[in-house]
Amino acid sequence: AGYDAFVAYLACIDKTAHALGLEVAPRTYREKFSLNYQALFPDCARHLRVDVLEASIEQQSEIWVNGEQFELSADARRHAQLLQEAWARLGALLGRWHAAWAAQASGQSVPEGSAAA
């Protein structure tokens, strides 16, 4: 159930990004991926994946793709750390939005400069 919930959560994040009109970051680097990775990321669209997020959380030095183990480069591990930092910032932002929404819903004033102001 946890995996499925995370898949649904990532799908909601993707739908939100589309609804907000957020640009997709350039992903031309995917052209250099192995065929296995190109199967996971076939184009330049967003492909939010639980396994990639999980690997960044666990700070793994390797990842398994289609039954084959791959060692992550120092650059990939650095990007995993950057992903974790972005994930934390997203969580903080969503927390502020929720707090502001809850305050408005209960009739409380929303502090100036909050996400809902």
Backbone as a ProteinNet text record, in pm:
[ID]
protein_1_A
[PRIMARY]
AGYDAFVAYLACIDKTAHALGLEVAPRTYREKFSLNYQALFPDCARHLRVDVLEASIEQQSEIWVNGEQFELSADARRHAQLLQEAWARLGALLGRWHAAWAAQASGQSVPEGSAAA
[TERTIARY]
82.7	0	86.2	202.9	290.1	343.1	384.3	436.2	328.1	208.7	98.3	60.2	64.5	33.9	137.8	263.9	368.7	353.6	315.8	291.5	180.2	72.3	-40.2	4.4	86.2	135.9	221.3	311.4	394.3	309.4	204.1	113.3	44	6.2	-55.9	43.3	167.2	270.2	285	286.7	299.5	179.6	58.7	-61.4	-59.7	-12.1	-2.9	95.5	210	309.3	250.1	174.1	108	4.9	-75.8	-181	-121.6	-5.4	60.3	140.1	148.7	222.7	373.2	423	566.3	640.6	747.3	826.5	897.6	912.9	991	1137	1220.3	1363.6	1420.2	1523.9	1583.8	1630.1	1603.5	1641.7	1714.3	1786.9	1859.6	1968.7	2012.1	2113.7	2065.2	1933.8	1879.7	1920.9	1958.8	2002	2125.8	2201.8	2324.1	2298	2174	2139.7	2155.4	2180.2	2180.9	2039	2026.7	1895.4	1800.3	1851.9	1766.7	1707	1790.8	1740.6	1651.8	1683.2	1597.3	1458.2	1448.4	1315.8	1238.3	1308.7	1243.6	1210.1	1294.4	1279.4	1285.3	1177.6	1183.6	1183.8	1152.9	1145.9	1186.4	1162.4	1203.3	1093.1	987.9	879.4	920.4	841.7	862.2	827.1	908.8	881	917.4	823.3	848	837.5	945	951.7	982.8	908	927.4	1065.3	1110.4	1239.6	1355.4	1346.7	1452.5	1451.2	1331.8	1321.2	1370.7	1332.3	1375.1	1527.2	1587.9	1733.9	1801.4	1743.7	1804.6	1787.2	1674.2	1650.8	1749.1	1767.2	1852.2	2000.4	2032.4	2171.2	2246.6	2182.7	2243	2355.1	2455.7	2563.6	2540.3	2435.1	2399.2	2247.1	2201.9	2058.6	2041.1	1929.9	1898.3	1795.6	1823.5	1732.3	1716	1592.2	1561.8	1652.9	1675	1754.8	1904.2	1948.1	2091.3	2136.6	2248.3	2299.1	2389.9	2367.8	2450.3	2507.3	2636.1	2702.8	2677.1	2634.7	2608	2737.6	2755	2874.1	2864.5	2976	2976.3	2881.1	2874.2	2783.4	2637.5	2606	2468.8	2434.7	2529.4	2504.8	2486.3	2560.5	2543.3	2404.3	2358.5	2223.8	2117.4	2146.3	2053.4	2039.6	2149.6	2145	2065.8	2086.4	2010.3	1861.1	1828	1688.1	1628.9	1704.1	1654.7	1633	1721	1705	1580.6	1558.2	1438.2	1313.3	1319	1205.6	1170.6	1272.1	1249.4	1186.8	1234.4	1176	1030.1	999.5	861.5	774	823.1	748	721.4	821.3	804.1	701.1	706.5	610.6	468.8	452.8	320	270	360.2	323	273.8	342.2	298.6	163.9	146.1	17.8	-94.7	-69.1	-171.7	-205.7	-104.7	-129.1	-209.1	-175.6	-248.9	-392.6	-410.5	-544.9	-626.8	-565.9	-636.3	-674.8	-585.4	-615	-732.7	-731.4	-842.8	-972.4	-965.8	-1085.6	-1147.3	-1063	-1114.4	-1145.6	-1129.5	-1162.5	-1053.5	-934.5	-822.4	-757.8	-689.6	-618.4	-492.2	-457.1	-338.4	-226.7	-111.7	-0.3	41.7	79.6	128.5	249.9	253.9	368.4	356.4	247.7	233.3	191.4	193.5	164.7	23.4	-70.2	-209.3	-248	-158	-192.6	-195.4
-120.4	0	125.4	121	237.5	277.8	177.1	205.4	268.9	209.4	262	403.6	430.3	564.7	664.5	621.9	710.8	735.7	633.6	650.3	753	739.4	834	974.7	986.5	1116.5	1182.7	1105.5	1160.6	1200.5	1125.3	1162	1294.5	1315.1	1442.9	1557.9	1534.7	1638.4	1673.3	1572.5	1596	1673.8	1635.4	1706.7	1851.6	1872.9	2008.7	2092.1	2032.9	2104.1	2144.1	2053.2	2085.5	2196.2	2185.9	2285.5	2423.7	2427.7	2555.4	2606.3	2525.9	2566.4	2569.5	2485.1	2482.9	2419.8	2484.7	2432.6	2305.3	2215.2	2094.2	2131	2094.4	2122.3	2046.5	2099.5	2028.3	1889.1	1792.9	1654.9	1591.2	1670.7	1617.5	1519.2	1526.5	1433.7	1289	1268.5	1132.4	1061.7	1138.7	1077.7	990.7	1018.1	943	821.5	803.3	689.6	557.9	452	318	285.1	181.1	140.7	106.6	46.3	14.8	141.6	242.7	367.1	443.1	433.8	499.9	438.6	312.2	249.3	309.6	347	408.2	554.9	622.4	765.8	787.1	752.5	746.2	880.2	988.7	1118	1227.3	1350.3	1463.6	1509.2	1430.9	1465.1	1430.8	1477.3	1436.6	1288.3	1216.6	1076.8	1060	1089.6	1081.3	935.4	882.7	739.9	718.4	628	595.4	534.7	448.2	382.6	481.6	584.3	685.5	767.7	806.1	880.2	794.8	669	578	564.2	550.2	538.2	663.5	781	904.3	915.7	868.4	872.6	781.8	663.2	563.9	587.4	686.3	718.3	592.8	517.6	395.9	429.7	344.4	365.7	283.3	200.3	125.3	118.3	87.5	74.2	-43.9	-111.1	-225.6	-183	-213.4	-183.6	-310.4	-355.8	-477.4	-593.6	-608	-718.5	-700.6	-585.8	-561.1	-451.1	-474.4	-378.4	-276.7	-147.7	-38.9	40.3	69.6	152.6	298.5	375.8	517.6	597.1	689.3	774.2	876.4	940.5	1047.2	1158.7	1185.8	1288.5	1248.9	1122.9	1074.9	1083.1	1049.8	1058.3	1204.3	1295.3	1438.3	1482.9	1438.8	1472.3	1411.6	1293.8	1233.1	1322.9	1379.3	1471.5	1596.9	1648.2	1765.7	1733.8	1612.6	1570.9	1570.3	1520.5	1518.9	1660	1752	1890.4	1952.5	1926.4	1977.6	1913.8	1785.5	1714.7	1776.1	1808.9	1871.8	2010.1	2086.7	2219.3	2207.6	2109.2	2087.6	2052	1964.3	1926.7	2045.5	2131.9	2252	2345.6	2364	2449.7	2394.8	2265.2	2204.8	2217.4	2206.5	2224.3	2365.9	2464.9	2605.1	2628.1	2573.4	2588.6	2525.1	2406.7	2338.1	2417.9	2469.3	2548.1	2674	2739.5	2860.3	2825.9	2715.1	2671.4	2637.1	2566	2528.3	2651.9	2751.1	2875	2947.4	2955.4	3020.4	2944	2812.1	2729.8	2744.1	2770.7	2784.9	2929.8	3020.1	3161.7	3243.1	3184.7	3257.9	3343	3447	3530.6	3458.2	3482.2	3421.1	3523.8	3487.9	3584.1	3637.7	3763.9	3827.9	3752.6	3729.1	3661.5	3510	3454.8	3309	3266	3137.5	3083.6	3114.8	3130.8	3152.6	3300.1	3386	3530	3592
0	0	0	65.1	71.3	-65	-142.7	-275.7	-363	-360.3	-441.1	-399.5	-269.3	-220.5	-271	-274.4	-324	-473.3	-548.9	-692.4	-713	-635	-646.3	-607.5	-503.2	-457.7	-566.1	-627.1	-734.4	-854.5	-883	-992.7	-961.9	-836.5	-797.3	-811.3	-775.1	-790.7	-938.7	-1024.4	-1167.8	-1221.1	-1180.6	-1224.6	-1175.8	-1054.6	-1000.2	-1081.2	-1114.8	-1195.4	-1330.2	-1391.5	-1518.9	-1499.3	-1393.9	-1368.8	-1342.8	-1278.9	-1251.2	-1370.8	-1475	-1594	-1572.7	-1482.9	-1455.7	-1572.7	-1612.9	-1723.4	-1680.9	-1776	-1753	-1773.8	-1677.8	-1690.5	-1810.2	-1873.4	-1986.5	-1944.5	-2027.5	-1997.6	-2116.4	-2190.3	-2306	-2263	-2137.2	-2086.8	-2095.6	-2103.6	-2110.6	-2239.2	-2340.2	-2465.9	-2445.6	-2339.8	-2311.3	-2222	-2178.7	-2091.8	-2166.9	-2090.8	-2149	-2195.9	-2275.5	-2325.7	-2210.7	-2104.5	-1989.3	-1929	-1911.9	-1853.8	-1951.7	-2080.4	-2178.4	-2178.5	-2143.8	-2132.5	-2015.1	-1908.8	-1792.4	-1817.2	-1893.6	-1920.7	-2072.2	-2144.6	-2291.3	-2363.7	-2294.8	-2361.9	-2264.2	-2300.8	-2217	-2121.4	-2107.8	-2015	-1872.4	-1777.4	-1639	-1627.2	-1558	-1525.5	-1379.1	-1291	-1148.2	-1106.7	-1050.3	-1018.8	-872	-811.9	-671.1	-649.6	-739.5	-719.2	-719.9	-803	-806.6	-678.2	-634.1	-508.7	-392.1	-390.7	-284.7	-282	-398.9	-405.5	-351.2	-378.6	-328.1	-177.5	-125.6	18.8	91.2	37.5	102.7	77.2	-5.6	-38.4	-84.9	-172.1	-224.8	-321.1	-324.6	-421.1	-547.7	-545.5	-665.1	-674.8	-795.3	-820.9	-916	-902.5	-988.4	-1092.2	-1218.2	-1328.4	-1410.2	-1420.5	-1496.8	-1456.7	-1326.4	-1275.8	-1288	-1334.6	-1352	-1256.4	-1186.5	-1089.2	-1158.4	-1122.4	-1174.7	-1058.6	-1065.4	-965.2	-1000.4	-901.6	-925.2	-914.9	-1006.1	-1005.5	-892.7	-864.3	-763.7	-805.1	-934.5	-985.4	-960.8	-984.6	-960.4	-812.2	-725.6	-580.2	-537.4	-601	-571	-613.7	-729.2	-774.2	-682.9	-628.1	-532.3	-409.2	-364.7	-250.2	-286.4	-406.4	-450.3	-459.1	-503.3	-507.9	-367.6	-271.6	-133.5	-80	-113.1	-70.1	-133.8	-262.6	-330.4	-272	-242.6	-182.5	-46.7	32.9	163.9	147.5	48.9	24.7	-19.2	-104.2	-146.5	-26.4	58.3	178.6	268.9	286.5	369	307	175.7	107	121.9	99.3	114.3	257.8	354.6	494.6	521.9	464.9	483.2	415.7	295.5	226.3	307.4	361	439.1	564.5	632.7	753.7	721.4	610.9	571.9	534	461.5	423.4	547.5	641.8	764.7	845.3	849.1	921.3	855.5	723.6	653.2	673.4	667.4	682.1	820.9	921.3	1056.8	1091.3	993	1013.9	1079	1095.3	1153.3	1045.5	1089.3	993.2	947.6	822.4	765	771	828.4	839.2	703.1	699.4	577.8	526.6	396	335.4	337.6	390.8	388.1	249.1	226.1	93.4	45.8	137.4	96.4	96.2	139	147.2	10.8
[MASK]
+++++++++++++++++++++++++++++++++++++++++++++++++++++++++++++++++++++++++++++++++++++++++++++++++++++++++++++++++++++

